[in-house]
Structures are given as structure tokens and as C-alpha cells.
mmCIF file of C-alpha atoms and ligand atoms in Angstrom:
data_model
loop_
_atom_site.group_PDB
_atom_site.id
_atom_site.type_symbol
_atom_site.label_atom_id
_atom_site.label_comp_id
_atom_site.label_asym_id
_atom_site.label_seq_id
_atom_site.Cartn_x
_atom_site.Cartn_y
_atom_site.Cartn_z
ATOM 1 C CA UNK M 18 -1.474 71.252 -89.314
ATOM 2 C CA UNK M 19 -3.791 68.647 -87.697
ATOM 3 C CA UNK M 20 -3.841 65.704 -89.829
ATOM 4 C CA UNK M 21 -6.121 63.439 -87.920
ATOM 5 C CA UNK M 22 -9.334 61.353 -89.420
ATOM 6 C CA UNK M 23 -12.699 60.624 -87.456
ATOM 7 C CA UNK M 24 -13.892 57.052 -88.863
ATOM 8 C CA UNK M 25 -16.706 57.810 -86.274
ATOM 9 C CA UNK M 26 -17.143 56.229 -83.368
ATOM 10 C CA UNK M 27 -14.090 58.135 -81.286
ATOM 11 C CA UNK M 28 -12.232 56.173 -83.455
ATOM 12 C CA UNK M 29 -9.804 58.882 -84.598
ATOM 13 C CA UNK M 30 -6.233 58.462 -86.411
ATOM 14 C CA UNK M 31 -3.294 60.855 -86.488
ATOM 15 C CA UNK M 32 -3.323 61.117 -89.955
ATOM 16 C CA UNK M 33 -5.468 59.713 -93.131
ATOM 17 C CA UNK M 34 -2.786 57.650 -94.772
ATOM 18 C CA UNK M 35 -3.004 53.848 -94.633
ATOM 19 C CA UNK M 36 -1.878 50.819 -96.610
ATOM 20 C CA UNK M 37 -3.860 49.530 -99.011
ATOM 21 C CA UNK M 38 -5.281 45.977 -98.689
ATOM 22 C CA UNK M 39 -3.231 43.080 -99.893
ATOM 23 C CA UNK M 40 0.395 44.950 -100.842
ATOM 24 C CA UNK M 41 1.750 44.080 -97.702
ATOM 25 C CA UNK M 42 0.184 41.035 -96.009
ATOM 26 C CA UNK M 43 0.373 41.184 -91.930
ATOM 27 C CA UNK M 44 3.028 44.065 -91.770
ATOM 28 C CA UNK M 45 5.944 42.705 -90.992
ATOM 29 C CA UNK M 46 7.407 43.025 -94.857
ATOM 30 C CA UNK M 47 6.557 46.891 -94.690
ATOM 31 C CA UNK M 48 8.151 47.421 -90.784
ATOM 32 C CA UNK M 49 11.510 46.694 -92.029
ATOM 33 C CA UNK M 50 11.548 49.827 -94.194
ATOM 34 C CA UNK M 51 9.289 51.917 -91.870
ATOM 35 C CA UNK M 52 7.658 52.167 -88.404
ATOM 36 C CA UNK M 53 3.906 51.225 -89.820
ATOM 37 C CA UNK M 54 2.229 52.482 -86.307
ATOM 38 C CA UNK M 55 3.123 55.935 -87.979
ATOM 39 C CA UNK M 56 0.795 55.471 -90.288
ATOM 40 C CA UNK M 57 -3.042 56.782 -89.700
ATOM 41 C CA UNK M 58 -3.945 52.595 -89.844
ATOM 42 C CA UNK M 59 -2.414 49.374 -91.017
ATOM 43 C CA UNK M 60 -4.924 47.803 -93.805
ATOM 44 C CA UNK M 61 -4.272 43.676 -94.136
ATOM 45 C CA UNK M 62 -4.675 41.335 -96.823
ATOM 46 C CA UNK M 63 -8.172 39.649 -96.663
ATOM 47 C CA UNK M 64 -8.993 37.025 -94.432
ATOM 48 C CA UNK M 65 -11.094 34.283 -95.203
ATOM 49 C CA UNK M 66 -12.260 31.281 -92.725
ATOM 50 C CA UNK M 67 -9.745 29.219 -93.960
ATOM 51 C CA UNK M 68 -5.875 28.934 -95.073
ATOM 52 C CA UNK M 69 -6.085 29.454 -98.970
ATOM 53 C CA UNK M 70 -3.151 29.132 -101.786
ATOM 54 C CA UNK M 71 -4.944 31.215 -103.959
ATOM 55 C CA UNK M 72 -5.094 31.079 -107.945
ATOM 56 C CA UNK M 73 -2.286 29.086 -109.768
ATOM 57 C CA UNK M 74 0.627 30.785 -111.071
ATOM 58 C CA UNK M 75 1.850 33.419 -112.956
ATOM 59 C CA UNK M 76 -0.377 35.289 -111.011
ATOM 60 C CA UNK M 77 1.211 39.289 -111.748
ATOM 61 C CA UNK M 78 1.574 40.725 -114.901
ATOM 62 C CA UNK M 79 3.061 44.127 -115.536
ATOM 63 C CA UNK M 80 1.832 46.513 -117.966
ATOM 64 C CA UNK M 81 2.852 50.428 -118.451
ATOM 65 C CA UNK M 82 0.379 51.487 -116.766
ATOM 66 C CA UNK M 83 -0.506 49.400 -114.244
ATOM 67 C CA UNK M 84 -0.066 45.601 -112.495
ATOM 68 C CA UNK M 85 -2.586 43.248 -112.733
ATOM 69 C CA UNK M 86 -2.675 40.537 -110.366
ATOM 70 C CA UNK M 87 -4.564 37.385 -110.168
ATOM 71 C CA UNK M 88 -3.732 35.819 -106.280
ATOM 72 C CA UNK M 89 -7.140 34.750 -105.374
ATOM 73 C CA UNK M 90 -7.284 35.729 -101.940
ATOM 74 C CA UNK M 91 -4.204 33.669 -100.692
ATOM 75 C CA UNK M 92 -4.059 33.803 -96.796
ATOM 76 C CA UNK M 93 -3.379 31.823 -93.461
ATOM 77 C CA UNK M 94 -6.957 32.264 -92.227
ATOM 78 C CA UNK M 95 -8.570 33.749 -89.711
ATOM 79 C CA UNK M 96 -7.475 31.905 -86.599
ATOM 80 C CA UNK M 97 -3.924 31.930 -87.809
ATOM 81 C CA UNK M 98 -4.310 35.835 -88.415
ATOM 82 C CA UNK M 99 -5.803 36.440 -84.768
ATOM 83 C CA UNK M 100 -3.491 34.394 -83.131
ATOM 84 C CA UNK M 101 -0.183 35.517 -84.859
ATOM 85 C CA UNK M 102 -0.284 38.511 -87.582
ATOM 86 C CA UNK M 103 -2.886 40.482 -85.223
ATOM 87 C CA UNK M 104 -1.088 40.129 -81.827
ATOM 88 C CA UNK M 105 2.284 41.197 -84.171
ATOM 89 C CA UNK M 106 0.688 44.342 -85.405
ATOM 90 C CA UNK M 107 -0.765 45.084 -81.626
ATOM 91 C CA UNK M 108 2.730 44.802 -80.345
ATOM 92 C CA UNK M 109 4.253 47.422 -82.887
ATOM 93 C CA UNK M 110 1.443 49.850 -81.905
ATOM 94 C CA UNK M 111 -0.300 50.118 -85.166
ATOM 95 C CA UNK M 112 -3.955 50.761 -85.472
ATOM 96 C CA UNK M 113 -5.152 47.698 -87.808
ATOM 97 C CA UNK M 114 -7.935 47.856 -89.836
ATOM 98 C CA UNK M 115 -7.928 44.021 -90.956
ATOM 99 C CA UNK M 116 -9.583 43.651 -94.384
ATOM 100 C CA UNK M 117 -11.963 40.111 -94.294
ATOM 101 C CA UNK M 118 -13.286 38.118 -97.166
ATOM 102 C CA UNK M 119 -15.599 35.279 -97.600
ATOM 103 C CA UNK M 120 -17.540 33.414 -100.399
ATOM 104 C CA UNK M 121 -20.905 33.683 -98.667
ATOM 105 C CA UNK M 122 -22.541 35.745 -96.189
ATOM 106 C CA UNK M 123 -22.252 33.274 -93.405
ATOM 107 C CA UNK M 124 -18.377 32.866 -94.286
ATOM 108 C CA UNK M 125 -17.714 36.501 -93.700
ATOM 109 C CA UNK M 126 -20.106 36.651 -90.427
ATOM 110 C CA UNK M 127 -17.614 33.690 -89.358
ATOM 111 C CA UNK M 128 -14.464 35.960 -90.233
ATOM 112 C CA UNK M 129 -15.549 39.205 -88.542
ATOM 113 C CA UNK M 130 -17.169 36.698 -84.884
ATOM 114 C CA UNK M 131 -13.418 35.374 -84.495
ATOM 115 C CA UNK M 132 -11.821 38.391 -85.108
ATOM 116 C CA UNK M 133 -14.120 39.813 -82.174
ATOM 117 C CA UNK M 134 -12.919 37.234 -80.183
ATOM 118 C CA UNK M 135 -9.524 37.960 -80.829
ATOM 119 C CA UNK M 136 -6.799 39.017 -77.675
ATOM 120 C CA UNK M 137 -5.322 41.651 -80.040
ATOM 121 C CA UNK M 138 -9.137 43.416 -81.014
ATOM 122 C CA UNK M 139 -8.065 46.351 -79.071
ATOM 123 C CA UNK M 140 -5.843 47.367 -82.099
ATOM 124 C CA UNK M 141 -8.475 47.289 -84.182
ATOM 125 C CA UNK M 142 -9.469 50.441 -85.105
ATOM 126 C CA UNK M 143 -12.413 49.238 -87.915
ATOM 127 C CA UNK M 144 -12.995 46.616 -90.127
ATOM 128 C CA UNK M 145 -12.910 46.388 -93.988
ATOM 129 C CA UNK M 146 -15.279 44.184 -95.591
ATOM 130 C CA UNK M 147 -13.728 43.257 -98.779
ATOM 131 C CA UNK M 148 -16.787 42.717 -101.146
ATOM 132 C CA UNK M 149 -15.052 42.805 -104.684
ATOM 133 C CA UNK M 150 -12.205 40.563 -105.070
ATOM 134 C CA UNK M 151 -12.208 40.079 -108.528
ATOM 135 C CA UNK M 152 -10.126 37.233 -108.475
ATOM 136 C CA UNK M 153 -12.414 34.372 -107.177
ATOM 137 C CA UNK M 154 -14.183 32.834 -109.516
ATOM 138 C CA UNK M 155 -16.520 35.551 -109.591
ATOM 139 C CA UNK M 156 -17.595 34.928 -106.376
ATOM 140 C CA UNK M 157 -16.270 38.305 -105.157
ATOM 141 C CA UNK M 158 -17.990 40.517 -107.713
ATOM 142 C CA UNK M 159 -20.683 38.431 -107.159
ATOM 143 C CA UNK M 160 -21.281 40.543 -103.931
ATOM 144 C CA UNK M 161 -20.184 43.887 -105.275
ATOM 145 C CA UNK M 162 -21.691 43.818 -108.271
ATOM 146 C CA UNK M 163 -25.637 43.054 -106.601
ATOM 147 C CA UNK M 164 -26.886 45.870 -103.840
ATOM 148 C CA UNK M 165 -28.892 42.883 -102.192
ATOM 149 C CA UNK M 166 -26.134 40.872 -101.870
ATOM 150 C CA UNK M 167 -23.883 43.308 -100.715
ATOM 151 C CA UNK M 168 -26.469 44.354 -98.155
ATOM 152 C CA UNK M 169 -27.233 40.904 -97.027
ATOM 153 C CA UNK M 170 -22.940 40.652 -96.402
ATOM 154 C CA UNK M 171 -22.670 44.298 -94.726
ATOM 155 C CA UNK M 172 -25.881 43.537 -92.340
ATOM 156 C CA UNK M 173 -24.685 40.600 -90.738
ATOM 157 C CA UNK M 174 -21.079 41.331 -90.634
ATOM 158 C CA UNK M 175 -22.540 44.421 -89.006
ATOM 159 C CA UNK M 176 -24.270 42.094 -86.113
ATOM 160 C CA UNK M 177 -21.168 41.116 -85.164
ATOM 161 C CA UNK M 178 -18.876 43.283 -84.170
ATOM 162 C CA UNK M 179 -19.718 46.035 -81.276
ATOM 163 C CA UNK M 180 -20.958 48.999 -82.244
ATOM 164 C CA UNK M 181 -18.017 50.976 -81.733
ATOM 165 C CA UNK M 182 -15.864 49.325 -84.224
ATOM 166 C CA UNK M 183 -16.583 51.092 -87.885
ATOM 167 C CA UNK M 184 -17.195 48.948 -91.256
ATOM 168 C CA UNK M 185 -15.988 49.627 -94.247
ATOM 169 C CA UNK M 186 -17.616 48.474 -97.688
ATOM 170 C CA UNK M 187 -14.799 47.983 -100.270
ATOM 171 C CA UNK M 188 -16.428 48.694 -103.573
ATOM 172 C CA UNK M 189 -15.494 47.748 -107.403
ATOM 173 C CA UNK M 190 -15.528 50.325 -109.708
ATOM 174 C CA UNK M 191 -16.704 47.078 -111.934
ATOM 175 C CA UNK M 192 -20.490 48.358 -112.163
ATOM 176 C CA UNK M 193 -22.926 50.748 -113.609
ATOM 177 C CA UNK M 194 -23.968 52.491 -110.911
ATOM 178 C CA UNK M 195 -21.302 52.366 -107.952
ATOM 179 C CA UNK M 196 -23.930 54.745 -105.884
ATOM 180 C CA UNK M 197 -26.331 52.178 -105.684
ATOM 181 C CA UNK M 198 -24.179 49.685 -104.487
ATOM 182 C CA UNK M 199 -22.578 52.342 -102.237
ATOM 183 C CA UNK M 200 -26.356 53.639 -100.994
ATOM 184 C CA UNK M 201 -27.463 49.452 -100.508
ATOM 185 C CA UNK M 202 -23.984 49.103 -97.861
ATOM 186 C CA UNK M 203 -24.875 52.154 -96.320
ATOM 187 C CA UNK M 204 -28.491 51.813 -95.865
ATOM 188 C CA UNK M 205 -27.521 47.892 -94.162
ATOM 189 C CA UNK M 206 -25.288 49.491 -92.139
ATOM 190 C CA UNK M 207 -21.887 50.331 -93.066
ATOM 191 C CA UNK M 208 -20.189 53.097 -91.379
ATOM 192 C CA UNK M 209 -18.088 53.815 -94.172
ATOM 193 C CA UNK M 210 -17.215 53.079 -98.017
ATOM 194 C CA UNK M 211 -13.666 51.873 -99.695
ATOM 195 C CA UNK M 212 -13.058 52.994 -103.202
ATOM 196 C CA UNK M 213 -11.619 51.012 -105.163
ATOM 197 C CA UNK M 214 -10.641 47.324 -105.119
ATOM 198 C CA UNK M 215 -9.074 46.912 -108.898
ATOM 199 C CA UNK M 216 -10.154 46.796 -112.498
ATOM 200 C CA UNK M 217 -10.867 43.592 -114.114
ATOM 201 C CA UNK M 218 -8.747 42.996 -116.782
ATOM 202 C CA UNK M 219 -6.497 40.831 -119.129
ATOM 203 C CA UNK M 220 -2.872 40.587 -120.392
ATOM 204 C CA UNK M 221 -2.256 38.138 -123.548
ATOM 205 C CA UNK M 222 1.733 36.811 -123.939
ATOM 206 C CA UNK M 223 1.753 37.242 -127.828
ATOM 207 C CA UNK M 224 4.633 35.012 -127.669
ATOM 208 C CA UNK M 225 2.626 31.929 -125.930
ATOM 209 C CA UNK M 226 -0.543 33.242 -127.841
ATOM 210 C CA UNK M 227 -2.218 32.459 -124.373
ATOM 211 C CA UNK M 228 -3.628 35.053 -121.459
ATOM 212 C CA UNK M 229 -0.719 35.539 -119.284
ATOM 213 C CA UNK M 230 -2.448 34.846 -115.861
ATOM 214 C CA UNK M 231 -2.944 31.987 -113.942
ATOM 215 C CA UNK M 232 -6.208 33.183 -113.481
ATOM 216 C CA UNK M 233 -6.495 34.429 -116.920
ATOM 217 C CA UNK M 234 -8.410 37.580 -115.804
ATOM 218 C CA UNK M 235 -6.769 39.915 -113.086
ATOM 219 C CA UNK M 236 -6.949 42.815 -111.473
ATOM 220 C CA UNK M 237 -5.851 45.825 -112.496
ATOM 221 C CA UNK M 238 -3.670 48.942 -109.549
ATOM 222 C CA UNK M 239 -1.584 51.453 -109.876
ATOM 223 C CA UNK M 240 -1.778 54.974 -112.061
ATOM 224 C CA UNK M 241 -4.139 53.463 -114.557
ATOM 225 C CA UNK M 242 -6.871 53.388 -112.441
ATOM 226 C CA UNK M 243 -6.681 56.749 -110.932
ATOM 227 C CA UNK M 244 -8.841 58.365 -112.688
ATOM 228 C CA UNK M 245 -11.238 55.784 -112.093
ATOM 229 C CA UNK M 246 -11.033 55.731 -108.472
ATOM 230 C CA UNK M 247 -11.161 59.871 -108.352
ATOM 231 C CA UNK M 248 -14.557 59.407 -110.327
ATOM 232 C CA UNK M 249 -16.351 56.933 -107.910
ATOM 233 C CA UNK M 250 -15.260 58.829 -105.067
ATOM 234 C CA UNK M 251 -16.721 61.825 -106.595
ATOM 235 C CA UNK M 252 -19.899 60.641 -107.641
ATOM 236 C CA UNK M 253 -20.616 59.155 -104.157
ATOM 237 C CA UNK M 254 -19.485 61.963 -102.591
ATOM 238 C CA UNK M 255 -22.237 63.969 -104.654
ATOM 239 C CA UNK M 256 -24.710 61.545 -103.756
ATOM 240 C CA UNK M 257 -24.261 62.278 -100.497
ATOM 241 C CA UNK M 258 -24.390 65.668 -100.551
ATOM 242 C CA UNK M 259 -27.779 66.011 -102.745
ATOM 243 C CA UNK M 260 -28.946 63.236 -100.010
ATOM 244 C CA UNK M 261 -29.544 60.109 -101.598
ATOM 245 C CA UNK M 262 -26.594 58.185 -99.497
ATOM 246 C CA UNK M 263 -26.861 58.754 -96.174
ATOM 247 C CA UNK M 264 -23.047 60.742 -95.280
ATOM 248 C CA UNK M 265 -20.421 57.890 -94.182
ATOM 249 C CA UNK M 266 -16.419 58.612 -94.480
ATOM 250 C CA UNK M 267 -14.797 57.642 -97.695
ATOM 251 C CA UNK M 268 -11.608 55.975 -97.747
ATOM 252 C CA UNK M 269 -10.016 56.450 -101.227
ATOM 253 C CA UNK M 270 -7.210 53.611 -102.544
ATOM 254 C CA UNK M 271 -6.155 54.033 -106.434
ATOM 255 C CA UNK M 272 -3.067 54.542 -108.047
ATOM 256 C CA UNK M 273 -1.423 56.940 -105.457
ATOM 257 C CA UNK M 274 1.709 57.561 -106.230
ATOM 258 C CA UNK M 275 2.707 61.104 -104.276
ATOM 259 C CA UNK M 276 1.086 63.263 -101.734
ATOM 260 C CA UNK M 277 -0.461 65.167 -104.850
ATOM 261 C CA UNK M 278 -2.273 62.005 -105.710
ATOM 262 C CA UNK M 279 -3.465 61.562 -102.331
ATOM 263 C CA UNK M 280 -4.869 65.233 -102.218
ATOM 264 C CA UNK M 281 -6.879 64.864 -105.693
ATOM 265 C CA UNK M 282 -8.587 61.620 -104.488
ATOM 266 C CA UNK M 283 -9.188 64.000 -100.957
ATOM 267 C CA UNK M 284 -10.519 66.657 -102.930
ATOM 268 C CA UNK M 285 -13.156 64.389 -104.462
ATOM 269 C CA UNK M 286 -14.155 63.286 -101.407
ATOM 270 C CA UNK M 287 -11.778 61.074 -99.556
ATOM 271 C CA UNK M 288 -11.737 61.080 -95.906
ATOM 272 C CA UNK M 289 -8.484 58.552 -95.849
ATOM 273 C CA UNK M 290 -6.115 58.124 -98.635
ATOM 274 C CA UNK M 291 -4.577 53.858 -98.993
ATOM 275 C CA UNK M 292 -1.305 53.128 -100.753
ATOM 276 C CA UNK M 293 -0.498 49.435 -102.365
ATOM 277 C CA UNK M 294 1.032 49.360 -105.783
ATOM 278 C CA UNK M 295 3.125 52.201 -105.428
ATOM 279 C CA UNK M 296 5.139 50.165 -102.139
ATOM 280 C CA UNK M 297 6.313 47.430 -105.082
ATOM 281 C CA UNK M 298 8.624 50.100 -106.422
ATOM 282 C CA UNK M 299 9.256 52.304 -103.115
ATOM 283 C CA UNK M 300 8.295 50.246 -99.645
ATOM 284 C CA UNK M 301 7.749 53.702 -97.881
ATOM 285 C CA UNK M 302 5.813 54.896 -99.998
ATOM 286 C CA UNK M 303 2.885 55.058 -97.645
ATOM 287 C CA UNK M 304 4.959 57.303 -95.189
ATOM 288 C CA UNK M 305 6.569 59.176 -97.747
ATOM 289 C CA UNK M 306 3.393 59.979 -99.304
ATOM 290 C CA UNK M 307 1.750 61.376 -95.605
ATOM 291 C CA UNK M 308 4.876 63.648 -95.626
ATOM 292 C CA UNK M 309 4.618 64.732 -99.116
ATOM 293 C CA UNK M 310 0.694 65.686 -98.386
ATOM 294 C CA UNK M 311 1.291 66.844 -94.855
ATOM 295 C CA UNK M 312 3.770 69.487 -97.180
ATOM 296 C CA UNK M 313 1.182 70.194 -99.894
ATOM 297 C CA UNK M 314 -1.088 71.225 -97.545
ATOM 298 C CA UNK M 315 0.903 73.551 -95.520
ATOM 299 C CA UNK M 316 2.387 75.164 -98.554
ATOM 300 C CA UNK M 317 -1.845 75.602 -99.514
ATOM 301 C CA UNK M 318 -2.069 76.945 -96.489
ATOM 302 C CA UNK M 319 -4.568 74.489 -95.038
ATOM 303 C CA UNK M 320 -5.107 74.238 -91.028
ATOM 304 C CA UNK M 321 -7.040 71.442 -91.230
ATOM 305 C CA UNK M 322 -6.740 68.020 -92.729
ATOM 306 C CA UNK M 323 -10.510 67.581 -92.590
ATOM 307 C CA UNK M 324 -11.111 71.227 -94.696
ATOM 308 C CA UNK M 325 -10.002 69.905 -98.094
ATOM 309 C CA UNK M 326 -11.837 66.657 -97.279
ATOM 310 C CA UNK M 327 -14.207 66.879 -100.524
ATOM 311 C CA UNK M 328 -12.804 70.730 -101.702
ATOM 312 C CA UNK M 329 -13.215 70.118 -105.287
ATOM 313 C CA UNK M 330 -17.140 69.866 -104.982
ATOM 314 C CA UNK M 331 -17.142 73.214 -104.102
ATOM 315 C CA UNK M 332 -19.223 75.122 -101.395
ATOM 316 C CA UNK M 333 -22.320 73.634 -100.612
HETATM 317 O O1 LIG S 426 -7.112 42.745 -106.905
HETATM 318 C C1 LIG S 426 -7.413 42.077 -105.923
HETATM 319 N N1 LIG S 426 -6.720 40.971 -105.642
HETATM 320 N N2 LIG S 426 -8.436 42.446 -105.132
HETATM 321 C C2 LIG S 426 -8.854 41.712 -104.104
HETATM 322 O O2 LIG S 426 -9.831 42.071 -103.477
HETATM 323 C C3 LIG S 426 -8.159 40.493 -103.734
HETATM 324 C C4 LIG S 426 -6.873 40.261 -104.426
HETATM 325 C C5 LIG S 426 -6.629 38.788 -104.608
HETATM 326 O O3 LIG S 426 -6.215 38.149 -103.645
HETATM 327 O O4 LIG S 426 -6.860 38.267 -105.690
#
């Protein structure tokens, strides 16, 4: 079966599965269970211009469905990622999709010039423009949540990098209308979408009669949000096909759990399929997921990765 992913660009991977952003910081944690240049790309924890301890503590919460986490974009910054975490993840072979943050538009045009400037920016196989981080003082939503904002973000993050490295808008499924936000991205120049950074939400400790996080409000992963996720890729995956968002690859991140996951968030529309929550219980779970959908599909009798990219919508 031939697995591999065109983020456009020549930039192809072996195969669509990836880590998600933030469940595994530079790599290192995850390369002690598993050799992460198998995977199709390695996704990082945002960057920002500058080291950050994040949100105060308790900063995860549990729930039965889910995790909810409140960090705050905790990070070493960019030059510390370029000149240490980058290099690392160069030398292991992996193809690094580093996932950058910033509080205004001139903050993230900072992140993405040094990362260009960067020794290791051969690995680099795209970038991921993390637009919805729900976790700083609304700053993050701020973005996602407003399609001129977003735009304003995408277009000069855009400017640069060269034109052969791919950008990816990461989305919050926090809106009304994710298509509009999705169609604003594309239309400033993103070569690609990210669905979906997490839920806002809330856990109270009834004992304490006081929210639980740090942050009060968090983030909600994991199986909860599945659904959610499967629905925003579909619906911008429609848009696209009845023409009202120009057609960009969709990377899909939500609540995978098993290779059957990945497909259903394929057959909506994914192009690439990201792992994070799921690695808290099972640290291969990225890799064990690519070889649980690499079996799915043969057993389907699929040739072709790219053929059930979208499936569910049907013939056009
Ligand atoms: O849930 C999230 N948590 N999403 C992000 O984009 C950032 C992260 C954090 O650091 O708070």
C-alpha cells in the first residue's frame, strides 16, 4: 500500500501519521519508546519569541472523557528551540513540522524569520501556525476566533518563510462558522488547515468548591472531542468541494485513539491524521496507530493512502 502524503510543494511524507502539537515537546520524551523519524512528521509544542512558564498550577485535569489542560504555552523559545530541540530532531532524521505561537502578528512573523534562519531548517518539512491556544488569556482565540485577524497572522508569517515550505492554520473548533475562518487562512495564504486545537472548557473540585485549573478554563483532547473534530473536517472539506475554500490539505488531530479513528477523521477529509492525548496512556501510540491504519486499509482493500482521503463525502 503506498501510504505517503503530498503537503504540496514536493514536500511528501511516507505516511500521514504525525504527533500532535504539544504531547511531546521537542521529541526526545517520545524517541525513547519509538524511532519518531518513522513517523510521516514530528509536530512540536509551540514556540513563542520568548522562554515562557506558562499558566500556574494544577494545570491538567482528568475527566472520563477527556483531559483538559491549562499550560499556557510553556516553552524555551525560539532561539533555544533552533539551536537545541531542532538540530536534535534533524539528527534523528525526523521530518519536523515545528508548531509556532505568538500574541501578535509581529510576534509570530519573529518566530517563523528565526526559524528560517535556523542550521537545522532542512528538516523542516512545513510549518504550523498555532492560531487557537485557548489557554492565553484569550489572546489565542483572539486570532482564531476573527477571519481578519487570522488572515493578518497567516499573511505575514507567510512572507517569511520560502515558498517551498507549506503553512498550516491550526483552527479551534471554538466558533460559529469554522469555514470562514478556514476560507480567511486560505485566501491569505495558507497552504494547508489543522483541525482541531482543543475545546474550551471547565472542571470544578466539588470538594474545594473552586475550578480545578490554574487557569480556571482549559482545554479540552482526547475521545470527547472526536466527534467534533470529524465535523469541522467535514464541513471544510465540503466547502471545498462546492468551491467556496480554495482546496488546501487537511491535517486532522482529535481524539485518535486507533487506526480506526484515524481512518474516520480521513474519510471526512483528512489528508494527515496527529496523535497527542492518546501517547499519555500508550507513548507509541502514534506508530502503533500508522500500523493499525496501514492494516485497516489493506484488509479494505485500498491501494492508495490518498483514495480514502475524503471517502465518506462520496463521489463527486
Ligand atoms: O490546548 C492547548 N494547550 N492548545 C494550545 O494551543 C496550547 C496549549 C497550551 O500550552 O496551553
Amino acid at each position: 500500500i503506498d501510504l505517503s502524503v503530498d503537503l504540496g510543494f514536493g514536500k511528501v511524507l511516507p505516511n500521514p501519521l504525525m504527533t500532535a502539537s504539544g504531547c511531546a515537546a521537542n521529541g526526545a520524551e517520545l524517541h525513547r519508546f519509538f524511532d519518531v523519524s518513522e513517523l510521516g512528521a514530528f509536530v512540536t509544542k509551540s514556540v513563542m519569541a520568548d522562554p515562557r512558564s506558562g499558566r500556574g498550577t494544577p494545570r491538567m485535569a482528568e475527566t472520563p472523557s477527556g483531559m483538559l489542560n491549562s499550560i499556557g504555552l510553556q516553552g524555551p523559545g525560539i532561539a533555544a528551540f533552533v539551536d537545541t530541540d531542532l538540530p536534535w530532531l534533524a539528527s534523528v532524521g525526523a521530518r519536523v513540522l515545528p508548531s509556532i505561537a505568538g500574541s501578535s502578528s509581529t510576534e509570530f512573523a519573529h518566530v517563523a524569520a528565526t526559524l528560517r534562519a535556523s542550521r537545522a531548517f532542512e528538516a523542516v518539512v512545513g510549518v504550523e501556525v498555532n492560531i487557537s491556544c485557548p489557554n492565553v488569556a484569550n489572546r489565542g482565540l483572539v486570532f482564531a476566533c476573527d477571519p481578519g485577524a487570522s488572515a493578518k497572522v497567516i499573511a505575514l508569517v507567510r512572507e517569511q518563510l520560502p515558498r517551498d515550505v507549506p503553512i498550516f492554520a491550526k483552527l479551534s473548533p471554538d466558533v460559529t462558522d469554522i469555514t470562514s475562518i478556514a476560507a480567511a487562512c486560505v485566501k491569505a495564504g495558507a497552504d494547508g488547515l489543522t483541525m482541531i486545537n482543543t475545546l474550551l472548557g471547565m472542571v470544578i473540585d466539588t470538594d474545594l468548591m473552586r475550578p480545578h485549573l490554574g487557569g480556571i478554563t482549559g482545554g479540552l483532547s482526547g475521545p470527547a472531542i472526536r466527534p467534533v473534530a470529524v465535523r469541522a473536517i467535514w464541513q471544510v472539506r465540503q466547502a471545498m468541494a462546492e468551491g467556496r475554500i480554495p482546496v488546501v490539505p487537511i491535517i486532522g488531530v482529535g481524539g485518535v485513539r486507533t487506526g480506526r479513528d484515524a481512518l474516520e477523521l480521513v474519510a471526512a477529509g483528512a489528508s494527515a491524521v496527529q496523535v497527542g492525548t492518546a501517547t499519555f496512556n500508550d507513548p507509541t501510540a502514534p506508530v502503533r496507530v500508522l500500523h493499525e491504519l496501514t492494516d485497516l486499509l489493506v484488509e479494505k482493500g485500498y491501494r492508495r493512502f490518498s483514495d480514502v482521503v475524503g471517502a465518506a463525502h462520496g463521489s463527486p
